Short mmCIF file of C-alpha atoms in Angstrom, two decimals:
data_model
loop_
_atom_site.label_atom_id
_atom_site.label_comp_id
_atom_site.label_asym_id
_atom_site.label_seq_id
_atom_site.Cartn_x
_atom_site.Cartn_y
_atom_site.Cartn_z
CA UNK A 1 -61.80 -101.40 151.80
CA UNK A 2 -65.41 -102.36 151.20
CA UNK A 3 -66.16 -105.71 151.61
CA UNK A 4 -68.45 -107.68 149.10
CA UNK A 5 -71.78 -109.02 149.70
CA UNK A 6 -72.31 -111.39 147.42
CA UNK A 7 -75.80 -113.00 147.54
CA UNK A 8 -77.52 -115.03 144.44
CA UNK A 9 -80.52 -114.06 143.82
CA UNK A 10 -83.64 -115.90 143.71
CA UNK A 11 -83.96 -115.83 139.90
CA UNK A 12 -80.35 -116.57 139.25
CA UNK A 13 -81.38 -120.13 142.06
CA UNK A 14 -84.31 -120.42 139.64
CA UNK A 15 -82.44 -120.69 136.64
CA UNK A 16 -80.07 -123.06 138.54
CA UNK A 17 -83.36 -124.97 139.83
CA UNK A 18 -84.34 -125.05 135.60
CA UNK A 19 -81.21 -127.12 134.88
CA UNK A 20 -81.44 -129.52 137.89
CA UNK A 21 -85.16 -130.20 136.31
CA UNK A 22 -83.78 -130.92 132.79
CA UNK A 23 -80.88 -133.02 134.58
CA UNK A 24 -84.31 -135.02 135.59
CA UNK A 25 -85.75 -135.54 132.63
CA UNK A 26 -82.60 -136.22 130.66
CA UNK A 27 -81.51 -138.67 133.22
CA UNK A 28 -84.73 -140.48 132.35
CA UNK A 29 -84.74 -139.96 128.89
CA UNK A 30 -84.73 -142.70 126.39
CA UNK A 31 -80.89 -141.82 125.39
CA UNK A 32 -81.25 -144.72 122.38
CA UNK A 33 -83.45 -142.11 120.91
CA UNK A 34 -81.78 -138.65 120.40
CA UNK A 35 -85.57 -137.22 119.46
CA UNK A 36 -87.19 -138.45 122.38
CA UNK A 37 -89.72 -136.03 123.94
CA UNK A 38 -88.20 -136.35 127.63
CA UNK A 39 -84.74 -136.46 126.48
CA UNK A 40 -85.14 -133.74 124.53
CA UNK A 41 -86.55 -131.62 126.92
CA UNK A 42 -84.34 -132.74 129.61
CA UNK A 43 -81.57 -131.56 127.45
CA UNK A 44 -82.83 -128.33 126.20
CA UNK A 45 -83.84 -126.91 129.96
CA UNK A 46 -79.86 -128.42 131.34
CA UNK A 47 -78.39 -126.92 128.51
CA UNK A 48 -80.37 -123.63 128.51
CA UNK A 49 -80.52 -123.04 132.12
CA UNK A 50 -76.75 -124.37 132.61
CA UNK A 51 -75.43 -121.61 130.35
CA UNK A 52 -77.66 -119.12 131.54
CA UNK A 53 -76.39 -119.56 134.98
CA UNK A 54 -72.86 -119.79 133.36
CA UNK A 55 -73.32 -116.45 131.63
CA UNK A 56 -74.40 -114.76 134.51
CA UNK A 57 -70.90 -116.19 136.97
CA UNK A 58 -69.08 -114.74 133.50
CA UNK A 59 -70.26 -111.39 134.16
CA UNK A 60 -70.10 -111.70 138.29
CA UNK A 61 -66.43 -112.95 137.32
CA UNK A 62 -65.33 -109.45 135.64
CA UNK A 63 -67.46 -107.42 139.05
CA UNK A 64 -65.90 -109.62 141.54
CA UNK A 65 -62.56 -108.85 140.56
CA UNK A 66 -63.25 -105.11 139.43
CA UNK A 67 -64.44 -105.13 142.97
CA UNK A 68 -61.15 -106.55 144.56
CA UNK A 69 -59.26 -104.24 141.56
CA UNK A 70 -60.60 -100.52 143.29
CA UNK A 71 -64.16 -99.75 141.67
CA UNK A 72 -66.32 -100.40 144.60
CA UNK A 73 -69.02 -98.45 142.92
CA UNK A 74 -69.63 -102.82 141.60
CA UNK A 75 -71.76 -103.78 144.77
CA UNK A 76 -73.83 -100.06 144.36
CA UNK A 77 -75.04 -101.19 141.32
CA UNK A 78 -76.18 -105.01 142.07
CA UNK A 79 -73.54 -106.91 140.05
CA UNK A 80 -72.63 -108.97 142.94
CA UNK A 81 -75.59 -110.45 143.24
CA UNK A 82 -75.47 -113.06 140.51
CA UNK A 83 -79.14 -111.08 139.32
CA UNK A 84 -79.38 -111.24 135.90
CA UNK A 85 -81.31 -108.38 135.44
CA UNK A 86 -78.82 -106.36 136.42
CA UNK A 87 -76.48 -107.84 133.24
CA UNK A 88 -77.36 -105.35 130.45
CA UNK A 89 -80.26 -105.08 128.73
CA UNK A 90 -81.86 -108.49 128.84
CA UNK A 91 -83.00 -108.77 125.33
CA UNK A 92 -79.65 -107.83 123.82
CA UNK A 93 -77.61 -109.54 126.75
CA UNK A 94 -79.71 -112.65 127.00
CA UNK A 95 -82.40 -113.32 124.24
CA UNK A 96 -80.54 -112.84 121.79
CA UNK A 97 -77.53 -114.84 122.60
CA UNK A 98 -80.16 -117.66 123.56
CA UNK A 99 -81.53 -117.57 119.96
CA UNK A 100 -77.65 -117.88 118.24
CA UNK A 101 -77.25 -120.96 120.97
CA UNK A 102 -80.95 -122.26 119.48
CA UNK A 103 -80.24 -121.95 116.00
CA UNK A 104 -76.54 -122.97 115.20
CA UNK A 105 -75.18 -123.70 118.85
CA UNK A 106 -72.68 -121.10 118.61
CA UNK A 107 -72.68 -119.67 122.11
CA UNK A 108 -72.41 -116.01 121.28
CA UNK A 109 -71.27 -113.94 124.36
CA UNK A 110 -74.16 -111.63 125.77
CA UNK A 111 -74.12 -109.48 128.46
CA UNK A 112 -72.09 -106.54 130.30
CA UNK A 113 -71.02 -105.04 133.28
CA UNK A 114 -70.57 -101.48 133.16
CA UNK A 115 -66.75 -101.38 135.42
CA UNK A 116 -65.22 -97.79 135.90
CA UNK A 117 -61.56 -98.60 134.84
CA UNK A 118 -60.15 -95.27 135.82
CA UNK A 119 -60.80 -96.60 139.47
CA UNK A 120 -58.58 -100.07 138.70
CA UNK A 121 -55.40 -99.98 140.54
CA UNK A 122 -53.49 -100.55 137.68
CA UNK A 123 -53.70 -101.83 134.09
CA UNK A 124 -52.97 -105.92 135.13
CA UNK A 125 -56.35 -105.65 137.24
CA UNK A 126 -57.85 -104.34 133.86
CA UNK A 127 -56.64 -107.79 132.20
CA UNK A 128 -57.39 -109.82 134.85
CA UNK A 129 -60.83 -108.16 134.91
CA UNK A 130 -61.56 -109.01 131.55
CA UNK A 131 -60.25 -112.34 131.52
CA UNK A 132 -62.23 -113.19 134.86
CA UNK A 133 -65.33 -113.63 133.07
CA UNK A 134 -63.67 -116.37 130.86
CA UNK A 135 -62.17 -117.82 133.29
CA UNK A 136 -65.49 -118.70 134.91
CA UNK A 137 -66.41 -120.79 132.06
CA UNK A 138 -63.34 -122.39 131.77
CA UNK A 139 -63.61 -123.00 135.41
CA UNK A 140 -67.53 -124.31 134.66
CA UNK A 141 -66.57 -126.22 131.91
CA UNK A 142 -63.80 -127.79 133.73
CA UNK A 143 -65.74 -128.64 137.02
CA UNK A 144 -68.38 -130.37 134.40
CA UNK A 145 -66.12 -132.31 132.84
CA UNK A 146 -64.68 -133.79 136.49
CA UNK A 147 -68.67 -134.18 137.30
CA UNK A 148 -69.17 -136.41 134.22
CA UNK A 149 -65.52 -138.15 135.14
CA UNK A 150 -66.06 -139.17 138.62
CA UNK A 151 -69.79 -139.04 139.79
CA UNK A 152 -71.87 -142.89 138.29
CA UNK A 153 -74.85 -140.63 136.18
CA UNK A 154 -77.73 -142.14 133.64
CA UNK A 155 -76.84 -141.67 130.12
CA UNK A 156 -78.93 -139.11 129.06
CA UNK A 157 -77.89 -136.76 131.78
CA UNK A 158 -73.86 -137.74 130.99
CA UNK A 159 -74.75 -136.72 127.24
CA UNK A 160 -76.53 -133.16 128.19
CA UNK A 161 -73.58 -132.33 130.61
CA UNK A 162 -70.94 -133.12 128.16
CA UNK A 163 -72.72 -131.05 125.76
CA UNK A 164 -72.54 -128.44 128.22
CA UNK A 165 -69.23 -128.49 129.37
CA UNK A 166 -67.69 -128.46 125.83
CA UNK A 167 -70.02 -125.06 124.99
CA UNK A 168 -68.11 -123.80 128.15
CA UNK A 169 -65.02 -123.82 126.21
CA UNK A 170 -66.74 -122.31 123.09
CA UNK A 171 -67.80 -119.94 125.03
CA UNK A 172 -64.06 -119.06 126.55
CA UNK A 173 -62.52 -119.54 123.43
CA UNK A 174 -64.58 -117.05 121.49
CA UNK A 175 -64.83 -114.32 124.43
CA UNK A 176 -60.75 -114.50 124.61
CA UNK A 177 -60.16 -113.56 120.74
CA UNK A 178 -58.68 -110.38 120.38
CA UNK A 179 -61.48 -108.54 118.83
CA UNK A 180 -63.23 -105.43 120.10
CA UNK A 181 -65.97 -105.84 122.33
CA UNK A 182 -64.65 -109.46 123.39
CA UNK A 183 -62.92 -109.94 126.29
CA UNK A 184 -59.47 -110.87 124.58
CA UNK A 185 -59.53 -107.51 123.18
CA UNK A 186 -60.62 -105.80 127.02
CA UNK A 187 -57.25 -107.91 128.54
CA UNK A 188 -54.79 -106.52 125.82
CA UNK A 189 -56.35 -102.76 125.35
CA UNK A 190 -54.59 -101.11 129.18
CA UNK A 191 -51.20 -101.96 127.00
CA UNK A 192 -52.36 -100.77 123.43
CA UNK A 193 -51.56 -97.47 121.82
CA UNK A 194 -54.06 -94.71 122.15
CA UNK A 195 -54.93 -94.99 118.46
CA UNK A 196 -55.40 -98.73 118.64
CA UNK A 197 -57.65 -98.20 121.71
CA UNK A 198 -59.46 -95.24 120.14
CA UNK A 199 -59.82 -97.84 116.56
CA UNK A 200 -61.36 -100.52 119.60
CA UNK A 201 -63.91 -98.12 120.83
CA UNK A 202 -65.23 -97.42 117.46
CA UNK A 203 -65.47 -100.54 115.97
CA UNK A 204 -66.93 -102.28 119.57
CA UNK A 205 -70.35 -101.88 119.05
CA UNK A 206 -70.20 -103.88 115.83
CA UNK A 207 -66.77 -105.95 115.60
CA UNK A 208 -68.30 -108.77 117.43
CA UNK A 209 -71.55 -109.14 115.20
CA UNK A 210 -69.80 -109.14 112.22
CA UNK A 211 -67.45 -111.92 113.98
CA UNK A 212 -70.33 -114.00 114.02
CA UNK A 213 -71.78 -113.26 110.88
CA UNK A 214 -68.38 -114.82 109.64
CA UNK A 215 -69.10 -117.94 111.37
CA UNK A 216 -72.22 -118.57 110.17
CA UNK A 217 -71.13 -117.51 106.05
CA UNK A 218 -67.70 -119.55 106.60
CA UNK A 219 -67.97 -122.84 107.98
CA UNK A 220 -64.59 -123.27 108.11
CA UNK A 221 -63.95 -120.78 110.40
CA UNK A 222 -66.34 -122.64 112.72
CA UNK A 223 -65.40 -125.69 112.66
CA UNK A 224 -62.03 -124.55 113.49
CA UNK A 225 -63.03 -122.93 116.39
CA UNK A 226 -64.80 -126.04 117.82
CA UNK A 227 -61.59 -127.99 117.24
CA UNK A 228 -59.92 -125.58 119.07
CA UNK A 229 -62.54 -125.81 121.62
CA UNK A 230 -62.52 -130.11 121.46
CA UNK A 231 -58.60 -129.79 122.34
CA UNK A 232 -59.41 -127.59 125.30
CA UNK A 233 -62.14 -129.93 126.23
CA UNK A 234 -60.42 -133.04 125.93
CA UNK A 235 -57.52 -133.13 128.34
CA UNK A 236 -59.38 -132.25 130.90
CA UNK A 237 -61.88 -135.30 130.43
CA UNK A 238 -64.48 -134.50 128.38
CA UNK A 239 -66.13 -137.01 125.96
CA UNK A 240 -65.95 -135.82 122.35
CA UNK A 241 -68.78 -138.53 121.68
CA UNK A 242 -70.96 -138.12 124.32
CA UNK A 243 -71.19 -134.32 123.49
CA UNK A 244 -71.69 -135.11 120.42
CA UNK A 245 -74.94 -136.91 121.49
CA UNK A 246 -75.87 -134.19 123.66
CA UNK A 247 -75.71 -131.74 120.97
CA UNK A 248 -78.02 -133.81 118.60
CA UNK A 249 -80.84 -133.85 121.17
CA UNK A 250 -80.20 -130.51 121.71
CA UNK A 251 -80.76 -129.21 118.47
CA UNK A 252 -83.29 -131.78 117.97
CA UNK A 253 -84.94 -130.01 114.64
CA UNK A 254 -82.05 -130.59 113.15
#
C-alpha cells in the first residue's frame, strides 16, 4: 500500500497564521465594547481564518480516509496536502460559503473532494469517508472548547474562540443531515436502493441550496438547528454566553 504524504501547505499555514493574528487583536480588544475596531477585527480574521482552516481538515478528513479506504489516486491529485486550492472550485467552495458565514452566520458547507468510490474496499469505508469530514469539525470544535476550558486567555480572545467552536458544531450538524449533496446523505447512500441513489444524484446539485434557502425564509428551522448545535456544544464545555458575545462582534453590522 501507498503510504501518505501529508504536508500543509504554505497557504493553508497562512490561513492558520490569519487566525493567530485575529487571536491578537481580539485578545486586546476592548471586550466591554462588542463594536470596537480591534475587537472586531480580531474577531472577524479568528473566526474567518479558523473556519477556513477548519473547512479545509473537513475535506483532508474525507481524502485521508478515502486514502486508507483503497483510492490512492487521493495523494495524485494534492488532497493531502491541506492546499486549498486543490478543494473545488474556490469561488463556489470557498467565497461563497464565506459570504453565507458574513451575512447570517450560517456556516454553509463548501468544498469537495472528488473520491473514486468504486476503489473503496467496501461500502462502511464509503460512510466513514463521508462522515470523516464532520468528524473533523466535531473534533475542532471539541479541541476549542477544551482550549477555552483549561488554558487562562483575555476575554476577547475567550469570546472569538467560543464563537468558533460552537460554528464547528453548526457546521457538523448541518453537513450530517440526510440530504443530497451533504455528507449525511454520502454515509447512508452505499446502503440505499438504486432508485433512492439515482433520486440523490439528481437532486445533489441543488438539494443543499434550497436547504439553505429554507433557513434563511423559516427562522424556525434555524433556530432549531442552533439549539441542536448549543446541546452539542454544551457538554463538552462550551460557553453559550461567551459565544454569544463572540457572535455579536462578529457580525458587528448587525
Amino acid at each position: 500500500m501507498q503510504r501518505s504524504a501529508v504536508r500543509p501547505s504554505p497557504i493553508f499555514l497562512g490561513i492558520l497564521a490569519v487566525a493567530v493574528a485575529g487571536g491578537f487583536l481580539a485578545a486586546y480588544g476592548d471586550y466591554t465594547n462588542p463594536r470596537d475596531p480591534m475587537l472586531v477585527a480580531g474577531v472577524v480574521l479568528l473566526v474567518l481564518g479558523g473556519w477556513m482552516a477548519s473547512l479545509t481538515l473537513h475535506e483532508f478528513g474525507h481524502a485521508f480516509v478515502a486514502f486508507r479506504g483503497g483510492d490512492h489516486e487521493i495523494a495524485h491529485k494534492g488532497y493531502l496536502s491541506l492546499d486549498v486550492r486543490r478543494y473545488a472550485d474556490p469561488v463556489l467552495s470557498f467565497v461563497l460559503p464565506l459570504i453565507f458565514l458574513l451575512i447570517g452566520g450560517i456556516p454553509l458547507p463548501g468544498g469537495a473532494v472528488w473520491i473514486n468510490r468504486g476503489a473503496l474496499r467496501n461500502r462502511a469505508t464509503a460512510s466513514w469517508t463521508s462522515l470523516a469530514g464532520p468528524l473533523a469539525n466535531l473534533a475542532v470544535g471539541a479541541a476549542l472548547c477544551l482550549a477555552t476550558m483549561l488554558i487562562p486567555m483575555a476575554t476577547g480572545l475567550y469570546f472569538a474562540m467560543s464563537y468558533l467552536a460552537l460554528l464547528q458544531m453548526m457546521t457538523f450538524l448541518i453537513n450530517i443531515l440526510p440530504v443530497p449533496g451533504l455528507d449525511g446523505w454520502g454515509a447512508l447512500e452505499p446502503y440505499l436502493s438504486p432508485q433512492a441513489r439515482a433520486f440523490g444524484a439528481r437532486v445533489r446539485p441543488w438539494a443543499p441550496l434550497a436547504l439553505f434557502a429554507l433557513f434563511f425564509l423559516f427562522r424556525p428551522l434555524s433556530d432549531l438547528l442552533w439549539t441542536i448545535a448549543g446541546h452539542i456544544y454544551a457538554p463538552l464545555g462550551g460557553n453559550a454566553l461567551a459565544a454569544y458575545f463572540g457572535q455579536t462582534a462578529f457580525l458587528f453590522w448587525r
